[in-house]
Short mmCIF file of C-alpha atoms in Angstrom, two decimals:
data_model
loop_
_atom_site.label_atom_id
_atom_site.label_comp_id
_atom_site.label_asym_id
_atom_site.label_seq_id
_atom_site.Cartn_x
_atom_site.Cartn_y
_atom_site.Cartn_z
CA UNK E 201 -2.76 10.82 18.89
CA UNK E 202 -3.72 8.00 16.11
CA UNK E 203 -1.02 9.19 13.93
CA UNK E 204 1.32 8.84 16.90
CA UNK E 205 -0.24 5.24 17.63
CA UNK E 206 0.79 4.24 14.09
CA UNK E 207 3.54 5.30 14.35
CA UNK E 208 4.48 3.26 17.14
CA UNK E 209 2.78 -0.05 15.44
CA UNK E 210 4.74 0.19 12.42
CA UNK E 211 7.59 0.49 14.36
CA UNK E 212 6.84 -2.18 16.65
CA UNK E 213 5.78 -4.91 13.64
CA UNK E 214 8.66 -3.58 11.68
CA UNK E 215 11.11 -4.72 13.87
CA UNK E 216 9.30 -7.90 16.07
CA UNK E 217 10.50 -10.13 13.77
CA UNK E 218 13.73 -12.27 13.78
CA UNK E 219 16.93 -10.56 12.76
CA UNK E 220 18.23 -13.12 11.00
CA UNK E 221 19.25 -12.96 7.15
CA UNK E 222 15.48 -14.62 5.85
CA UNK E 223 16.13 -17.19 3.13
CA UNK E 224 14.76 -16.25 -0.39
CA UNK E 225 14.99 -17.84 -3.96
CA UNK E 226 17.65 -16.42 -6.23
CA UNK E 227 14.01 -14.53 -8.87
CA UNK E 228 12.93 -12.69 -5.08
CA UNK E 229 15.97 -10.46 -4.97
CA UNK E 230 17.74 -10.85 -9.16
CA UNK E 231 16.80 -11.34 -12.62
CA UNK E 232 18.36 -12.56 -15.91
CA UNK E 233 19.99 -9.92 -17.85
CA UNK E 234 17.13 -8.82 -20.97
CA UNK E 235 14.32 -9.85 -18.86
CA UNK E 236 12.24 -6.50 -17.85
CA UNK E 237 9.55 -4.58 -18.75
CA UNK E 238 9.36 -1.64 -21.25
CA UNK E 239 6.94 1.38 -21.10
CA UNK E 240 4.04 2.43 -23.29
CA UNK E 241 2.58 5.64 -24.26
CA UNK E 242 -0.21 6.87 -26.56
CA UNK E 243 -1.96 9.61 -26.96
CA UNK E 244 -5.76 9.37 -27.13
CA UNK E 245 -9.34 11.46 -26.28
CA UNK E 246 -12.02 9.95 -23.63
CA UNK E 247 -15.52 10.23 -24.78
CA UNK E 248 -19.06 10.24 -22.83
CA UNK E 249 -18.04 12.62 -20.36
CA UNK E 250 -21.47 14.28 -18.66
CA UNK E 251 -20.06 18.32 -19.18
CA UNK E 252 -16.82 17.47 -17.35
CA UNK E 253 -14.53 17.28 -20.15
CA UNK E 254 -12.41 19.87 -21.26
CA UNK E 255 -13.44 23.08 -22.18
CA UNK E 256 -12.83 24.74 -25.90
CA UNK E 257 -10.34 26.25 -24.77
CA UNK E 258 -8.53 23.74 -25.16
CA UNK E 259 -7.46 23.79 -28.83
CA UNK E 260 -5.17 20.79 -29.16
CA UNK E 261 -8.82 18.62 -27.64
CA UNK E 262 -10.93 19.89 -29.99
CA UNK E 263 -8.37 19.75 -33.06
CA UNK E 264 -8.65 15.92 -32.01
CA UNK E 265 -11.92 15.16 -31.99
CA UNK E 266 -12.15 17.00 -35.43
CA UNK E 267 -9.60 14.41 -36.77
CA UNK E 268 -11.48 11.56 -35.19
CA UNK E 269 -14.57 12.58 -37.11
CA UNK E 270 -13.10 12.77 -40.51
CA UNK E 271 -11.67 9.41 -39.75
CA UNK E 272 -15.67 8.17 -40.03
CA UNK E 273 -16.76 10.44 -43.12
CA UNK E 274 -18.13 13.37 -40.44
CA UNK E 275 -16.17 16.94 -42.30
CA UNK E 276 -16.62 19.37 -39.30
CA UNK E 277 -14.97 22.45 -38.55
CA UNK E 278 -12.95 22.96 -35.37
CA UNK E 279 -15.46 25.75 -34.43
CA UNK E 280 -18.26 23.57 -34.66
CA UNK E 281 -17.12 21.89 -31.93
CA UNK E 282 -18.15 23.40 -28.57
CA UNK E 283 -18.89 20.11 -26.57
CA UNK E 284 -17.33 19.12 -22.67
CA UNK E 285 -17.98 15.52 -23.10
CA UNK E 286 -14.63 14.78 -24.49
CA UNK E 287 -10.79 14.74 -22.82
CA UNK E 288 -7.84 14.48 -23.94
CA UNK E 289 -5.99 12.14 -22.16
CA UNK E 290 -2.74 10.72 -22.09
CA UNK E 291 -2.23 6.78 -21.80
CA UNK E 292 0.77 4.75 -20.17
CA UNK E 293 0.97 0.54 -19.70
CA UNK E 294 3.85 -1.34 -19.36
CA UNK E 295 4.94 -4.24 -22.11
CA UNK E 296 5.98 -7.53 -20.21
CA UNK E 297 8.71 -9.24 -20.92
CA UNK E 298 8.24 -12.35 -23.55
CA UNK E 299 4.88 -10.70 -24.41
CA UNK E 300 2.77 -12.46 -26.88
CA UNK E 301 0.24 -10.61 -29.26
CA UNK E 302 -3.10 -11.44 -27.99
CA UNK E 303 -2.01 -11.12 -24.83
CA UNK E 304 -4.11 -8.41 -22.74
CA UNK E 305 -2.39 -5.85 -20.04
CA UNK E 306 -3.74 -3.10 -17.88
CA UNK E 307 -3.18 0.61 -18.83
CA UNK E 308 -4.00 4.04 -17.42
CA UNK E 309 -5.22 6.92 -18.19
CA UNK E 310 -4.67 10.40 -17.46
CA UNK E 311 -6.22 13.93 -18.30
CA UNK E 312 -3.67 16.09 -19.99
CA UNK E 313 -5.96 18.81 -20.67
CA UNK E 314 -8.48 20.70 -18.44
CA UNK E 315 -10.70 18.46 -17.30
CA UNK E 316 -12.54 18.03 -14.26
CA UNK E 317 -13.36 14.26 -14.09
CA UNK E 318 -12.83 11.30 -16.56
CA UNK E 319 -15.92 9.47 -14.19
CA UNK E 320 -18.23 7.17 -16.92
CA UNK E 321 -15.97 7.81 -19.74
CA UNK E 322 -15.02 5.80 -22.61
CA UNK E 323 -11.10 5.66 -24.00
CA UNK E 324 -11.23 5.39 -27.56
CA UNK E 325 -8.91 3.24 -29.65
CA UNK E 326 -5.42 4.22 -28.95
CA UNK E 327 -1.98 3.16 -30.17
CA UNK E 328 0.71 2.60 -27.49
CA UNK E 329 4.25 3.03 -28.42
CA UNK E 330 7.67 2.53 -27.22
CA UNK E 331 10.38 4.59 -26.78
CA UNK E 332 11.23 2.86 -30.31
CA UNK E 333 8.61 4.34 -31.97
CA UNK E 334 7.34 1.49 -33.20
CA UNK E 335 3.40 0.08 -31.97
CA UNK E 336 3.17 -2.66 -29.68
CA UNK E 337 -0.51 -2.57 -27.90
CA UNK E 338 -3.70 -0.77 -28.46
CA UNK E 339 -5.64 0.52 -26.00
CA UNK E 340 -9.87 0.95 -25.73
CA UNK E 341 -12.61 0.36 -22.98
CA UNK E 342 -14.42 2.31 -20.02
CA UNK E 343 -12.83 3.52 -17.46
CA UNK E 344 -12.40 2.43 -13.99
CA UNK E 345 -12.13 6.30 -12.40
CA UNK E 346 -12.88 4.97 -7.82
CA UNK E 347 -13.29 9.03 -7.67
CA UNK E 348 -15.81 11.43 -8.57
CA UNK E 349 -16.34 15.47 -8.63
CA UNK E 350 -19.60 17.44 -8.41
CA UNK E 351 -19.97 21.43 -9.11
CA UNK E 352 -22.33 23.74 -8.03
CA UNK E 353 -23.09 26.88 -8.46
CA UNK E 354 -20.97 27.91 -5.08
CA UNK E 355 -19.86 24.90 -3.55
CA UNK E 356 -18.07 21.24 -4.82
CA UNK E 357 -17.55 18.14 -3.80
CA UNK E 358 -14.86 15.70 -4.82
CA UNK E 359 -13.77 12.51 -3.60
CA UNK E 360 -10.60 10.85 -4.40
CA UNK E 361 -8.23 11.82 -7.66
CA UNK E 362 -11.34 12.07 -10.74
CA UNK E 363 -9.06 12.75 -13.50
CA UNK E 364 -6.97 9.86 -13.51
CA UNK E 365 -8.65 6.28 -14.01
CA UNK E 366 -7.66 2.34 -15.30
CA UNK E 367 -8.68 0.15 -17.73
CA UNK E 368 -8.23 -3.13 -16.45
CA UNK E 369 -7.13 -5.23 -19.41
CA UNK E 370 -8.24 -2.50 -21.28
CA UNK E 371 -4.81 -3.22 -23.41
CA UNK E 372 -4.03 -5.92 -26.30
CA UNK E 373 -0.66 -6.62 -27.28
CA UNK E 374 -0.34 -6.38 -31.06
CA UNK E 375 3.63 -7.26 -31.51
CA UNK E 376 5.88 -9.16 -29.31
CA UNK E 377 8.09 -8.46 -27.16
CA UNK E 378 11.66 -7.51 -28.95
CA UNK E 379 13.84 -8.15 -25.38
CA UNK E 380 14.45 -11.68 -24.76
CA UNK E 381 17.30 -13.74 -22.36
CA UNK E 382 20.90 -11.99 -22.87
CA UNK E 383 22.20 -14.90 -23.55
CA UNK E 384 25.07 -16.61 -26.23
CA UNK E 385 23.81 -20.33 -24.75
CA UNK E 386 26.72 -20.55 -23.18
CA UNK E 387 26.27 -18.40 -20.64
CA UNK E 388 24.15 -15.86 -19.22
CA UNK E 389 24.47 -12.79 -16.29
CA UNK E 390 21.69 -12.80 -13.25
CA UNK E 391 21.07 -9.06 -12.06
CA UNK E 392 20.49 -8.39 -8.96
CA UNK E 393 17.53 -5.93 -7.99
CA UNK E 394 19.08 -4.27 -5.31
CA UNK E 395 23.33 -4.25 -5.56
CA UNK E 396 24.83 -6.04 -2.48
CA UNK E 397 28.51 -7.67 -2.59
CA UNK E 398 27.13 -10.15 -0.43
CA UNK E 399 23.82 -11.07 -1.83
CA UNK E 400 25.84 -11.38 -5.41
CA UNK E 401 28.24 -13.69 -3.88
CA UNK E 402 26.39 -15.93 -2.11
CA UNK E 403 23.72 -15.83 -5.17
CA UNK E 404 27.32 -16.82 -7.30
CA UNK E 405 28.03 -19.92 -4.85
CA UNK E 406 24.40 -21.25 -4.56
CA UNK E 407 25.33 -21.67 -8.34
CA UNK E 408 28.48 -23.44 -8.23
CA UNK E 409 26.84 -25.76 -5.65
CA UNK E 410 25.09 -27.26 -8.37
CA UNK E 411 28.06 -28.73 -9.54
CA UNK E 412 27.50 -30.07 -13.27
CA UNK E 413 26.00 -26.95 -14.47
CA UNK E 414 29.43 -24.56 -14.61
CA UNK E 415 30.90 -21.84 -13.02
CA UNK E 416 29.47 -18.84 -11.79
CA UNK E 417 31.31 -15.31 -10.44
CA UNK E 418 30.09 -11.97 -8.86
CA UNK E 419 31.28 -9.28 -11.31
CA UNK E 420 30.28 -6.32 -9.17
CA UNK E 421 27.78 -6.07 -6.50
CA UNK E 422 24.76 -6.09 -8.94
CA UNK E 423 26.19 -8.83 -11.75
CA UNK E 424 26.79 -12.56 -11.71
CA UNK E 425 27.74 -14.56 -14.49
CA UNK E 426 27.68 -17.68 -15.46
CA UNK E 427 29.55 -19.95 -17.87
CA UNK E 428 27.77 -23.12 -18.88
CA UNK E 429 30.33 -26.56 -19.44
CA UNK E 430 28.25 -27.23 -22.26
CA UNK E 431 25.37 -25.41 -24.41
CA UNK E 432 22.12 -26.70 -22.76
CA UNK E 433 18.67 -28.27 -24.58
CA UNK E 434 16.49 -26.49 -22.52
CA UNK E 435 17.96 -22.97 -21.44
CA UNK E 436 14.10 -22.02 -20.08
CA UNK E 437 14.36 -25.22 -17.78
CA UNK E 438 18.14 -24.60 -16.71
CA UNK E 439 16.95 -21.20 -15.97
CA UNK E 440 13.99 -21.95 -13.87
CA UNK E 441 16.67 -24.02 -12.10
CA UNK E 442 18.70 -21.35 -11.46
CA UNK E 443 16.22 -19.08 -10.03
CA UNK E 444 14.80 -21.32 -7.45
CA UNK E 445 17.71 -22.14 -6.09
CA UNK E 446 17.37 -20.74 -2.40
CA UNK E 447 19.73 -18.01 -0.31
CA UNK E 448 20.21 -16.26 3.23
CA UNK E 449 19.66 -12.40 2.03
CA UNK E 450 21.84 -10.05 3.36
CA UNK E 451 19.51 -7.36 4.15
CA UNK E 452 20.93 -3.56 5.08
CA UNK E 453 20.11 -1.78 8.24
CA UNK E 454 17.73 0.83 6.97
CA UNK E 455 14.90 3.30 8.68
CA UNK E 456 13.01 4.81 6.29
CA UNK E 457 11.01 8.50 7.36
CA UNK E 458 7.75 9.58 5.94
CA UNK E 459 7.59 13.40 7.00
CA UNK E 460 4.70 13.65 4.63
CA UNK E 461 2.26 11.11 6.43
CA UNK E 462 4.44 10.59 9.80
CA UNK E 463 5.44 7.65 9.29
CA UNK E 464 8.76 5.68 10.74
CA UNK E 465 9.65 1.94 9.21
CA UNK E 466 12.59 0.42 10.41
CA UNK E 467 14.15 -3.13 9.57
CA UNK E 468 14.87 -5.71 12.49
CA UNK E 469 18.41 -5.29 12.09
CA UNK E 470 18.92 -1.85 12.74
CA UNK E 471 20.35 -0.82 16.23
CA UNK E 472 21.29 2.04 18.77
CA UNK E 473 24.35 2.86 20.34
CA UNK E 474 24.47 4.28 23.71
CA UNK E 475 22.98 7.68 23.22
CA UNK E 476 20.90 9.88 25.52
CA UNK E 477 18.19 12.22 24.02
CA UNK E 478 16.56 15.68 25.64
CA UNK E 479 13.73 17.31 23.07
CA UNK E 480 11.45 20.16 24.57
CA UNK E 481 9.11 22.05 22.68
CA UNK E 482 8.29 25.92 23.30
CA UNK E 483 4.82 26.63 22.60
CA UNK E 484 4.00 29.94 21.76
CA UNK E 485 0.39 31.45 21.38
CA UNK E 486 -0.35 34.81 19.81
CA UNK E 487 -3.80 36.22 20.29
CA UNK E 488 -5.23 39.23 18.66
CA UNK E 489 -8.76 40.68 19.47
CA UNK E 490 -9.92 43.62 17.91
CA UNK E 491 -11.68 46.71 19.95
CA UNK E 492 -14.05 49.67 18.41
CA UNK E 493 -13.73 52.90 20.17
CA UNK E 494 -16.32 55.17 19.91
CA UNK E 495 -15.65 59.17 20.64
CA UNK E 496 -18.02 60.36 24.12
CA UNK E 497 -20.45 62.37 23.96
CA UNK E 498 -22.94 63.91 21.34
CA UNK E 499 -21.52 66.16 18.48
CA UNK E 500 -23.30 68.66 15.96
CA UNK E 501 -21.54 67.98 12.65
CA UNK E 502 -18.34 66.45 13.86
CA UNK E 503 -15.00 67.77 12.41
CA UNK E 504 -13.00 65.21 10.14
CA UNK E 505 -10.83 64.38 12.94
CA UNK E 506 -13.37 62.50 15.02
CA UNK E 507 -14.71 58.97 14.21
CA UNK E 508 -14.22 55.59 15.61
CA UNK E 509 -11.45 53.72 15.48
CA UNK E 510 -10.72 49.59 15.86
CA UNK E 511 -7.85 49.24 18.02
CA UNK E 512 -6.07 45.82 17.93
CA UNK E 513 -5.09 44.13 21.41
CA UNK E 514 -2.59 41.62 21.16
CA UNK E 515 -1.46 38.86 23.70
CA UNK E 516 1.28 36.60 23.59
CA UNK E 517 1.97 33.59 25.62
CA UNK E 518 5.30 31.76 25.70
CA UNK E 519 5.48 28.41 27.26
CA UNK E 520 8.33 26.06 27.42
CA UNK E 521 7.96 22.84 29.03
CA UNK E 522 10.35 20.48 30.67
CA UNK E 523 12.67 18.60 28.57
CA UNK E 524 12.20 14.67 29.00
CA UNK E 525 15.24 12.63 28.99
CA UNK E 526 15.64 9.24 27.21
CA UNK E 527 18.66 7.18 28.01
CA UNK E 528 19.21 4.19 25.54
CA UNK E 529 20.88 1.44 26.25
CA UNK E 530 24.29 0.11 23.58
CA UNK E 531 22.31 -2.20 21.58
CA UNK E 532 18.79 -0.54 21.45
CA UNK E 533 16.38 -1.32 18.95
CA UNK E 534 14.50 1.63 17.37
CA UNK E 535 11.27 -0.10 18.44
CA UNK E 536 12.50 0.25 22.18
CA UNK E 537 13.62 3.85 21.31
CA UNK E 538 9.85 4.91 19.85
CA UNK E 539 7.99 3.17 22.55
CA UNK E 540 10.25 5.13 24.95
CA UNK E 541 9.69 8.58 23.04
CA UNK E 542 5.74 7.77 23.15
CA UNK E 543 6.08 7.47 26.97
CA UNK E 544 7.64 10.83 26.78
CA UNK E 545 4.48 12.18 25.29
CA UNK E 546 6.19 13.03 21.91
CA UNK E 547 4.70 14.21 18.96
CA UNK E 548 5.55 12.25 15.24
CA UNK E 549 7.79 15.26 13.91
CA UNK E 550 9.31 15.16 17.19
CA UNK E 551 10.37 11.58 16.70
CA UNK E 552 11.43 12.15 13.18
CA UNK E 553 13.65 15.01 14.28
CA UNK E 554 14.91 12.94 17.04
CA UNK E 555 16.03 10.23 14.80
CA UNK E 556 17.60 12.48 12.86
CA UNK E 557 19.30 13.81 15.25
CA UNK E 558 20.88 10.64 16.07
CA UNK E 559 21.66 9.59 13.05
CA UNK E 560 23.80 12.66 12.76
CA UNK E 561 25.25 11.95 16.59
CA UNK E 562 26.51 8.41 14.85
CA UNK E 563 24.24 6.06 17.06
CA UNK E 564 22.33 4.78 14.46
CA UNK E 565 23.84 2.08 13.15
CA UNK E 566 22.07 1.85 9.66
CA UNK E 567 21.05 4.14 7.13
CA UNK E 568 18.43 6.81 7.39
CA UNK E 569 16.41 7.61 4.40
CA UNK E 570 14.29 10.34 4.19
CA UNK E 571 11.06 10.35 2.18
#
């Protein structure tokens, strides 16, 4: 019943707004070309692990902490190594764009061996690389884990995820940033985050409205370029112009499905056509109880044939119950249609199969995505 209650909120708040186009600034929905982020990875080993690190037989961890000791004048053996305090762990961040060295950035860390829980460990110094090669941040601190996992002899207890954690700033940036504005200085191309033929035109004439800057056309529906009348001074100040100049978004019809968690999230601008709707459930119940019976009577060194037996009884119970009807008007939102299924006493599948359903009937003007 609470996950059907949600259900109805979010669809309720999803869609109790105006269904207008909003207005947005040009860096909400589009970027310039050569401004993103690029991904790190490193390989590293988490120490001060109380017995939940991984075990020995885990060659690769214990090869590494071998290395690590040599690396401070301690010659040990990879046999001589027997301790669970340590993981092996692998480390992602992501480099910003125009980053700076000096400049410090969050990173996480993951087990990649067989550890239980990376709670009160420490990550080591660790190189992070791009898909270059070539080292742009190192990594070191203690980790943040917000889990935790405790072992007994018969019985555990675990809370959260334990084996994956953050180190908030825990990364400094040791090289800059190689990407920078795709640019000649004579012009430049604005990509859109989400491709839409109308957002990149109307994105193209908020441009041209500016007048003495140049002109500015929609390639495709993710690309507009622009051609400057003359090179600029200040490109970073032309571009800050650029994206804050202001647009009405075009915003597609969507309803988006959780079967995972139940959940239904539509946009305000997604409607019904006229469509009715029938769902009824059959509810079946099987029920098994087991019976002992026992032979009558006394017997004076039984024959092999005789002995109890456990007989199973089984019951079965069909029940099918009436089919409610919804009738929707041409129009509809799917708010009205979900507070109208709730009425009917449905269940969340029910109302995920029902939108199918009608998605698949063609009265769902918008597009259904599936999670």
């Amino acid at each position: 019943m609470k996950r059907f209650l949600l259900l109805s909120l979010l669809g309720v708040c999803a869609l109790g707004g105006d269904t207008l186009a909003a207005t947005v600034k040009v860096k909400d929905i589009a970027r310039v070309a050569g401004v993103r982020e690029n991904q790190l990875t490193g390989y590293g080993l988490v120490f001060g692990l109380s017995g939940s690190g991984d075990s020995s037989r885990n060659r690769a961890t214990v090869q590494s902490v071998a290395n690590t000791l040599r690396t401070f004048g301690v010659n040990v053996s990879d046999t001589d190594i027997a301790s669970r305090n340590v993981a092996a762990v692998i480390v992602t961040a992501r480099l910003p764009s125009f980053a700076e060295p000096g400049q410090l950035i969050d990173v996480q860390v993951a087990s990649s061996g067989d550890a239980r829980s990376l709670t009160g460990g420490t990550l080591m110094l660790t190189p992070l690389r791009a898909a270059d090669g070539r080292l742009y941040a190192l990594a070191q601190g203690a980790l943040s884990v917000g889990g935790y996992q405790f072992e007994g002899m018969a019985a555990s207890l675990q809370r959260n995820h334990p084996t994956v954690g953050w180190i908030p700033s825990g990364g400094s940036i040791e090289q800059a940033s190689p990407l920078q504005v795709d640019t000649d200085g004579s012009s430049l191309a604005i990509v859109l985050n989400e491709p839409d033929f109308t957002n990149a035109t109307r994105i193209a004439e908020a441009i041209r409205g500016l007048g003495d800057v140049g002109s500015a056309k929609a390639d495709h529906a993710g690309k507009v370029s622009v051609h400057f009348n003359e090179r600029p001074d200040d490109m970073v100040a032309l571009i800050a112009q650029l994206e804050n100049l202001t647009l009405e978004q075009q915003r597609k019809a969507r309803v988006v499905v959780n079967e995972r968690t139940g959940t239904v999230v539509a946009g305000g601008d997604v409607r019904l056509g006229k469509v009715s709707v029938s769902h009824g459930g059959l509810k079946i119940e099987i029920r098994t109880e087991f019976q002992v019976s026992q032979p009558d009577g006394v017997y004076y060194r039984p024959g092999s044939g005789i002995a109890s037996v456990v007989t199973p009884s089984t019951r079965i119970e069909a029940d099918e119950g009436v089919a409610p009807l919804v009738q929707m008007q041409e129009g509809a939102s799917v708010a009205d249609l979900i507070s109208a299924l709730r009425a009917a006493r449905l269940s969340t599948r029910d109302v995920i199969a029902v939108l199918q359903s009608i998605k698949t009937a063609g009265a769902l003007d918008g597009e259904l995505v599936i999670q």
